[in-house]
Each structure stands twice: as C-alpha cells, then as structure tokens.
Tab-separated table of C-alpha atoms in Angstrom:
chain	number	residue	atom	x	y	z
A	1	TYR	CA	120.371	59.523	174.550
A	2	ASP	CA	119.133	63.072	174.811
A	3	VAL	CA	119.714	65.379	171.852
A	4	LEU	CA	118.787	69.026	172.291
A	5	LYS	CA	118.053	71.009	169.157
A	6	TRP	CA	119.216	74.636	169.234
A	7	THR	CA	116.280	76.986	168.836
A	8	SER	CA	116.364	80.767	168.610
A	9	TRP	CA	114.397	82.575	171.277
A	10	GLN	CA	110.786	83.400	170.498
A	11	PRO	CA	108.345	85.457	172.639
A	12	GLY	CA	106.327	83.187	174.888
A	13	MET	CA	108.741	80.285	174.492
A	14	PRO	CA	108.655	78.084	177.624
A	15	SER	CA	111.801	78.099	179.759
A	16	SER	CA	112.084	74.320	179.362
A	17	VAL	CA	113.040	74.935	175.724
A	18	ARG	CA	115.144	78.105	175.992
A	19	ASP	CA	117.144	77.417	179.150
A	20	SER	CA	120.759	76.267	179.093
A	21	ARG	CA	121.371	73.156	181.139
A	22	LEU	CA	124.037	72.287	183.651
A	23	VAL	CA	124.950	68.690	182.873
A	24	VAL	CA	126.071	66.708	185.923
A	25	ILE	CA	128.359	63.768	185.191
A	26	ASP	CA	129.433	60.918	187.450
A	27	ALA	CA	133.106	60.957	186.408
A	28	ASP	CA	133.818	57.486	187.842
A	29	ARG	CA	131.156	55.833	185.690
A	30	MET	CA	131.117	58.491	182.900
A	31	VAL	CA	127.329	58.776	182.937
A	32	VAL	CA	125.062	61.808	183.017
A	33	THR	CA	123.216	61.900	186.347
A	34	ALA	CA	121.263	65.149	185.895
A	35	ARG	CA	120.448	67.935	183.428
A	36	VAL	CA	119.573	71.057	185.380
A	37	PRO	CA	117.794	73.889	183.478
A	38	MET	CA	119.505	77.107	184.627
A	39	CYS	CA	118.585	80.087	182.443
A	40	PRO	CA	118.800	81.390	178.873
A	41	ALA	CA	122.326	81.627	177.411
A	42	ALA	CA	124.214	80.558	180.548
A	43	HIS	CA	127.936	81.281	180.389
A	44	GLY	CA	130.766	82.367	182.668
A	45	VAL	CA	130.080	79.389	184.953
A	46	ARG	CA	131.980	79.261	188.290
A	47	LEU	CA	131.912	76.975	191.320
A	48	SER	CA	131.946	78.330	194.875
A	49	ALA	CA	135.001	77.570	197.053
A	50	ASP	CA	133.057	75.021	199.127
A	51	GLY	CA	131.473	73.414	196.040
A	52	GLY	CA	127.969	74.148	197.334
A	53	GLN	CA	126.893	76.483	194.523
A	54	VAL	CA	127.420	76.953	190.810
A	55	TYR	CA	127.039	80.518	189.527
A	56	ALA	CA	126.398	81.486	185.898
A	57	THR	CA	125.711	84.720	184.080
A	58	CYS	CA	122.540	84.564	182.004
A	59	GLY	CA	120.811	86.337	179.187
A	60	PRO	CA	119.479	88.829	179.040
A	61	ASP	CA	120.266	90.353	182.489
A	62	GLY	CA	120.482	87.727	185.199
A	63	ILE	CA	122.501	85.289	187.247
A	64	ALA	CA	121.635	81.678	188.043
A	65	VAL	CA	122.669	80.109	191.351
A	66	VAL	CA	122.486	76.308	191.445
A	67	ASN	CA	122.594	74.463	194.774
A	68	THR	CA	124.840	71.457	194.062
A	69	ARG	CA	123.274	69.357	196.811
A	70	ASP	CA	119.698	69.270	195.486
A	71	PHE	CA	120.095	71.078	192.123
A	72	THR	CA	117.561	73.778	192.930
A	73	VAL	CA	118.055	76.937	190.888
A	74	THR	CA	117.615	80.513	192.057
A	75	ARG	CA	117.539	83.195	189.378
A	76	VAL	CA	118.652	86.687	190.299
A	77	GLN	CA	117.772	89.663	188.112
A	78	LEU	CA	120.496	92.320	188.039
A	79	PRO	CA	119.562	95.669	189.648
A	80	GLY	CA	118.104	98.247	187.269
A	81	THR	CA	116.918	95.667	184.741
A	82	VAL	CA	113.560	94.224	183.741
A	83	ASP	CA	113.109	90.573	182.756
A	84	ASP	CA	111.248	91.017	179.485
A	85	GLY	CA	113.054	88.007	178.008
A	86	ALA	CA	114.563	89.889	175.099
A	87	SER	CA	116.437	93.101	175.863
A	88	CYS	CA	119.791	93.399	177.571
A	89	ARG	CA	120.674	96.463	179.664
A	90	ARG	CA	123.576	95.264	181.826
A	91	CYS	CA	124.501	92.241	179.658
A	92	PRO	CA	126.394	90.167	182.280
A	93	TYR	CA	129.307	88.277	180.805
A	94	ALA	CA	131.991	86.907	183.111
A	95	ILE	CA	131.558	85.910	186.737
A	96	GLY	CA	134.034	85.262	189.518
A	97	VAL	CA	133.701	83.929	193.050
A	98	ALA	CA	136.119	85.156	195.720
A	99	PRO	CA	137.300	82.782	198.472
A	100	ASP	CA	135.065	84.652	200.949
A	101	GLY	CA	132.005	83.912	198.764
A	102	LEU	CA	131.601	87.370	197.231
A	103	VAL	CA	130.414	87.059	193.627
A	104	TRP	CA	131.732	89.488	190.996
A	105	VAL	CA	130.065	90.045	187.621
A	106	SER	CA	131.415	91.917	184.612
A	107	SER	CA	129.059	93.405	182.053
A	108	LEU	CA	129.369	94.206	178.402
C-alpha cells in the first residue's frame, strides 16, 4: 500500500516528490494499475472526447497532457511564462476540452 506524504515545495526538490499523480484504477477489480506523475499541483482534470488524453492544469504555469494508452506525459508551459518552479504569472485553473479537441484554459 502506497502512502504519499504531502510535502511543501522546496527549491531543487525532485519532480518525483512534488508531482501530483494520476491514479489509474481497474474498476472491475478495484485495484490501482498505475500512478502516473503529471506535474505540481495538478487540478482541473479533463478527459478528451475519444478518451486518448487526460489534460490537467498545473502549478505554477503549465498544462500536463497524459496519453492514456501508454501513460506518457507531455508538459506544456503556457506562453509568456518561465518555469522557475515557484512563481505564477498566468496561474491556470480550470480546463475544458471541446468535442473537436480544442483545449480551453482559464487563469486566475
């Protein structure tokens, strides 16, 4: 049984400690099949219409895109921001996925 202790972000902290995880569950057997590290403070999680991707807004200024077939993660930094790991300029919050695949992000 995996217990994750919450830790506040510290400079130089490895992503394996600070990243939120997408937990994949086999609903028929009620067992965890994968824990996918996405990004710091993942929230606003949405699934694409075809089920091929999971999108999440991330701290401080990014988006994570998870391929649901092989659980690879692509991190996208929002335009006009710098990934210094601490400051938030755009502060993405909610995310939506249109039926045509267009992804919308609201910012604080």
